[in-house]
PDB file of C-alpha atoms in Angstrom:
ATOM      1  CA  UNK A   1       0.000   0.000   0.000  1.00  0.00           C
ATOM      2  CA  UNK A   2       2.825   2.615   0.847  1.00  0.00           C
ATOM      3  CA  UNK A   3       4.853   1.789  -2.394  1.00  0.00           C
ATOM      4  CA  UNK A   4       0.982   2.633  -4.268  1.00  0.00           C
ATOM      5  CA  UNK A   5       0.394   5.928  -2.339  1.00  0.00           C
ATOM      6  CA  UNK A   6       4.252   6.738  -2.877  1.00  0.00           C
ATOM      7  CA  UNK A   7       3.759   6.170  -6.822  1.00  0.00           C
ATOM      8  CA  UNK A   8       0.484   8.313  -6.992  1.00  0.00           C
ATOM      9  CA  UNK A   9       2.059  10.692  -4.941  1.00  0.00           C
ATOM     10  CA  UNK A  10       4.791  10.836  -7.787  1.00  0.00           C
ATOM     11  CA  UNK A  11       2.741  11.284 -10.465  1.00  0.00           C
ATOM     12  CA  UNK A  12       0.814  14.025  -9.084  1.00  0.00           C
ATOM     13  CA  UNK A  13       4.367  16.001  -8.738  1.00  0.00           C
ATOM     14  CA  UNK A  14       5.331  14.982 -12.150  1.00  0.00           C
ATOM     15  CA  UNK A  15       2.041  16.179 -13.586  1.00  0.00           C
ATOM     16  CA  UNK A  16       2.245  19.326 -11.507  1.00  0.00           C
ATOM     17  CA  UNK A  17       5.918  20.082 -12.800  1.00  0.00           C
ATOM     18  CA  UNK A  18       5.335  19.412 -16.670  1.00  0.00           C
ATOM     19  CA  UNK A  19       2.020  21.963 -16.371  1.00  0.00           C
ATOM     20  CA  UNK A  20       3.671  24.213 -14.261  1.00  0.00           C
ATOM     21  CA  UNK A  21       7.312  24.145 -16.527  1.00  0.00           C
ATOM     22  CA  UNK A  22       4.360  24.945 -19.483  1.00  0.00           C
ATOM     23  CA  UNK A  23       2.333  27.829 -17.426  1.00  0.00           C
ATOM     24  CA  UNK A  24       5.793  29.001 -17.335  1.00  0.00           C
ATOM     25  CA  UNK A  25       6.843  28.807 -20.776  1.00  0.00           C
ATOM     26  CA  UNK A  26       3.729  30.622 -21.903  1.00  0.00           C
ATOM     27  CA  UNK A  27       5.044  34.162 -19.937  1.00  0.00           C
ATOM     28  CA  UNK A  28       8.189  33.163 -21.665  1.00  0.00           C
ATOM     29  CA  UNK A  29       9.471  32.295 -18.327  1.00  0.00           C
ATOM     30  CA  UNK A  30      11.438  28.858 -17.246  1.00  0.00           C
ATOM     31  CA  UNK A  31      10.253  27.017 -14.132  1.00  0.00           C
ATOM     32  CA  UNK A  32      12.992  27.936 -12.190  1.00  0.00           C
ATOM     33  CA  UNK A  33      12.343  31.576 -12.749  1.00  0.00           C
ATOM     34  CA  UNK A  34       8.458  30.806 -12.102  1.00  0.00           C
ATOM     35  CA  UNK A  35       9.010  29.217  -8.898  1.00  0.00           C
ATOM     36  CA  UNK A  36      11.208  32.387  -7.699  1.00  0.00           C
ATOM     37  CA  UNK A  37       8.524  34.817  -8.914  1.00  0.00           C
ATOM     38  CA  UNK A  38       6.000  32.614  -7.084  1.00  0.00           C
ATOM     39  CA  UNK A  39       7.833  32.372  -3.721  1.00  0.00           C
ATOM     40  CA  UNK A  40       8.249  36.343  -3.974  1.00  0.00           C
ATOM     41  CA  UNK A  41       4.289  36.640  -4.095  1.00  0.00           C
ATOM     42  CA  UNK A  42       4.465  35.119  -0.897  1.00  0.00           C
ATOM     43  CA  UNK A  43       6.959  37.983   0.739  1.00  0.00           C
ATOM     44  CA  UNK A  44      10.319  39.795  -0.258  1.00  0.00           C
ATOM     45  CA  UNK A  45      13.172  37.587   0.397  1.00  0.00           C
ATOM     46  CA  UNK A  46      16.627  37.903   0.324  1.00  0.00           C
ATOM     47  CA  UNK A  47      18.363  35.555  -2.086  1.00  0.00           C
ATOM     48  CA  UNK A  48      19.959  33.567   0.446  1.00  0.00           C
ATOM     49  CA  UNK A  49      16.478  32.472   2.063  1.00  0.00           C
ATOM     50  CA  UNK A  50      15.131  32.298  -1.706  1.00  0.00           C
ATOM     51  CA  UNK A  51      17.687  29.812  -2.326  1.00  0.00           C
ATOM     52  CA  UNK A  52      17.015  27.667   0.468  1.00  0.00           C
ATOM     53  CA  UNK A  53      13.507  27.421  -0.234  1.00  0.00           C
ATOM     54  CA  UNK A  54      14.392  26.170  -3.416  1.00  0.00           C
ATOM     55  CA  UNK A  55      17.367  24.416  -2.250  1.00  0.00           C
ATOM     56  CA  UNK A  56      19.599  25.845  -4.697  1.00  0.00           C
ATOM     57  CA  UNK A  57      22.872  27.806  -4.624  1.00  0.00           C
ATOM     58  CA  UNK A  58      22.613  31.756  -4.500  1.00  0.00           C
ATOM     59  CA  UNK A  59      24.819  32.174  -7.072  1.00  0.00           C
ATOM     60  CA  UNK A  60      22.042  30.444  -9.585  1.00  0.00           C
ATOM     61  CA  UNK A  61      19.532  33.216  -7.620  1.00  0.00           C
ATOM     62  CA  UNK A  62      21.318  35.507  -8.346  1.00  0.00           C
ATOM     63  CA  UNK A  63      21.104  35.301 -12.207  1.00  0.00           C
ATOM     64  CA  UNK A  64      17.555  34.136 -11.689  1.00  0.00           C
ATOM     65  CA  UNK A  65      16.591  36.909  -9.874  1.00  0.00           C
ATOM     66  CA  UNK A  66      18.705  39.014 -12.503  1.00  0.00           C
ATOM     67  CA  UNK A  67      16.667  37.630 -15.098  1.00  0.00           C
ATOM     68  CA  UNK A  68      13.565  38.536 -13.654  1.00  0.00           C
ATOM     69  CA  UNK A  69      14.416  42.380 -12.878  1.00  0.00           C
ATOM     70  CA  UNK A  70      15.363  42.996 -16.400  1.00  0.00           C
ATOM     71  CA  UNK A  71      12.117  41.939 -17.594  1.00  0.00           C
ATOM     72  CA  UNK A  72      10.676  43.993 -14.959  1.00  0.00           C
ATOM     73  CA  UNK A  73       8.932  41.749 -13.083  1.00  0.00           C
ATOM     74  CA  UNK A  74      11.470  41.863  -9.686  1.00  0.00           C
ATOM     75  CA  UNK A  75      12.998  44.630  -7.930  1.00  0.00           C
ATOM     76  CA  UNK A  76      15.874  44.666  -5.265  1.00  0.00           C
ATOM     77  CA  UNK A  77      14.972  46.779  -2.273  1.00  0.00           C
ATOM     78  CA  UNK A  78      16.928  47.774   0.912  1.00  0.00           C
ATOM     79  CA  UNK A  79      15.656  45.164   3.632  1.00  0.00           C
ATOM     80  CA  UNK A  80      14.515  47.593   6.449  1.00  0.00           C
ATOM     81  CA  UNK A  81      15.655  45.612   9.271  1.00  0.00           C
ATOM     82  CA  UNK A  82      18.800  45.604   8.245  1.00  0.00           C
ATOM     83  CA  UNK A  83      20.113  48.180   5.038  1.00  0.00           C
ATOM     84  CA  UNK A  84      22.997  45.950   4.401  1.00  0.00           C
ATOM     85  CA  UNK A  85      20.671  42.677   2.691  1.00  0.00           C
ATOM     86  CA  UNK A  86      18.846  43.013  -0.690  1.00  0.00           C
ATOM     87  CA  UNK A  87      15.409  42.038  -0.741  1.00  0.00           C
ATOM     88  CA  UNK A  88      14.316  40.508  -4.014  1.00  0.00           C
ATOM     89  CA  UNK A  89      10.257  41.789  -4.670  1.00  0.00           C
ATOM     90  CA  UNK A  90       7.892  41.578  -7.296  1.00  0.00           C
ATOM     91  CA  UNK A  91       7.069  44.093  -9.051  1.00  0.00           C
ATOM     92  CA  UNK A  92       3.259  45.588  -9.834  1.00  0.00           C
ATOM     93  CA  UNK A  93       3.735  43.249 -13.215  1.00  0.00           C
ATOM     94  CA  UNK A  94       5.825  40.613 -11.347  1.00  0.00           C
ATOM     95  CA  UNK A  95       2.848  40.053  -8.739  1.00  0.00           C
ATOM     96  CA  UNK A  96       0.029  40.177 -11.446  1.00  0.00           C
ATOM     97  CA  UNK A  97       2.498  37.392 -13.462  1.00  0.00           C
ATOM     98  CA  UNK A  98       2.685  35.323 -10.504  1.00  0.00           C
ATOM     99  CA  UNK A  99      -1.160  35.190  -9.984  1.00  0.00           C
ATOM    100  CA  UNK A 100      -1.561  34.645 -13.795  1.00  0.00           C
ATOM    101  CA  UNK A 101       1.080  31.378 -13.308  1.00  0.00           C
ATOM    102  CA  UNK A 102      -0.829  30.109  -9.945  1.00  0.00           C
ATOM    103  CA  UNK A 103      -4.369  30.321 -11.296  1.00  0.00           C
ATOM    104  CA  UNK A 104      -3.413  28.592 -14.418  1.00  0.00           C
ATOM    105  CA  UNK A 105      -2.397  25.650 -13.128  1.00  0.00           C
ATOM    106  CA  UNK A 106      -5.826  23.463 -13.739  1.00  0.00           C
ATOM    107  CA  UNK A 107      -4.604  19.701 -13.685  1.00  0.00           C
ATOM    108  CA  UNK A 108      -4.983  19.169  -9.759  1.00  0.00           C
ATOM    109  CA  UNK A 109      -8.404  21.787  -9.642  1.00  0.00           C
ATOM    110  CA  UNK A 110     -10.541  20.198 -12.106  1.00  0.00           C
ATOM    111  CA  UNK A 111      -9.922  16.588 -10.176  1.00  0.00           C
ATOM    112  CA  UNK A 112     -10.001  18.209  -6.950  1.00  0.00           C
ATOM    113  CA  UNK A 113     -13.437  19.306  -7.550  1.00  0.00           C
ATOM    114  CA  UNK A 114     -14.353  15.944  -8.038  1.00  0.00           C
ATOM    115  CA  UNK A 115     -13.973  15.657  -4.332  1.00  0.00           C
ATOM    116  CA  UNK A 116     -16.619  16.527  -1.739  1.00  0.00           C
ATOM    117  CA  UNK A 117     -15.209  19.497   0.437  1.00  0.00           C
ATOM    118  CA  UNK A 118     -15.104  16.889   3.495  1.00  0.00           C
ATOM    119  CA  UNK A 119     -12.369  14.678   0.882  1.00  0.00           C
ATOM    120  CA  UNK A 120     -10.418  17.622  -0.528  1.00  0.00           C
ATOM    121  CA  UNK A 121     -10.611  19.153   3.657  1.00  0.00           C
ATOM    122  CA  UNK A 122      -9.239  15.745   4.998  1.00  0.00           C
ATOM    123  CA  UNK A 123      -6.319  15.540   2.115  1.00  0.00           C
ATOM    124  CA  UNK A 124      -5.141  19.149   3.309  1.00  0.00           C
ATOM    125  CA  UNK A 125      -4.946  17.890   6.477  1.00  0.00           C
ATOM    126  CA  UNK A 126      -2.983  14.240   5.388  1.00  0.00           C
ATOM    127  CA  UNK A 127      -0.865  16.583   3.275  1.00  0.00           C
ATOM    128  CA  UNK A 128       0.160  18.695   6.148  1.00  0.00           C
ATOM    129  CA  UNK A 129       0.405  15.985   8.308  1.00  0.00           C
ATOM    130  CA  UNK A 130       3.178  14.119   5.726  1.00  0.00           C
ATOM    131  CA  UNK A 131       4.783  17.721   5.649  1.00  0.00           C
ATOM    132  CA  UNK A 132       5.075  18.197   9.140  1.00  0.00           C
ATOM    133  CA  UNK A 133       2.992  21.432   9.539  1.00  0.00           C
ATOM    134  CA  UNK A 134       0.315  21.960  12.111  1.00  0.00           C
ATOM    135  CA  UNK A 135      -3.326  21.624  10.309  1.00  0.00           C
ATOM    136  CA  UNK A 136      -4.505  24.685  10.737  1.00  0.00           C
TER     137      UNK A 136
END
């Protein structure tokens, strides 16, 4: 049974990749720039902590992020706590681009909705559980 749920639980992340690597692809963005722009929606980061979100090296941030601010859709800013750390931050178009990418992404929605809110409510809370985190 574990080896079965481990499988499925493969090809969902396989599926979600190759539809997110496309998303991407039509902002003419790759995934790894996608998945930076997506964890700056979240909050301004400095490339260290984007890095090990993504468990990466900063030095591939760095042209990442560098990427991303020439198209216009990240900015570095001054972190207030401390003037001496770049934040990386989307911009106006960077934020609307993100949101664009996340609510494209239909493979998992249209079978999630398949599910009765008490099913897709008790995955969360399996998924969280797997993860660690405290279902909130």
């Amino acid at each position: 049974m574990t080896v079965e749920v481990v499988d499925l639980i493969g090809t969902v992340v396989a599926r979600y990749y190759e539809e997110y690597e496309h998303a991407a692809a039509e902002h003419s963005l790759t995934g790894a720039q996608a998945r930076v722009l997506r964890l700056l929606s979240l909050e301004p980061l400095p490339m260290r902590k984007i890095a090990q979100s993504l468990k990466c090296e900063p030095s591939n941030i760095t042209g990442i992020v560098d990427r991303l601010e020439s198209r216009g859709l990240v900015e570095r800013r001054p972190d207030p706590a401390d003037r001496r750390v770049k934040l990386a931050a989307p911009t106006d178009e960077g934020a609307r681009t993100a949101e664009a990418l996340r609510t494209s992404l239909s493979f998992a929605r249209e079978p999630l909705g398949r599910l009765t809110v008490t099913e897709r409510t008790l995955l969360k809370e399996l998924l969280q559980r797997m993860l660690g985190f405290v279902p909130e």
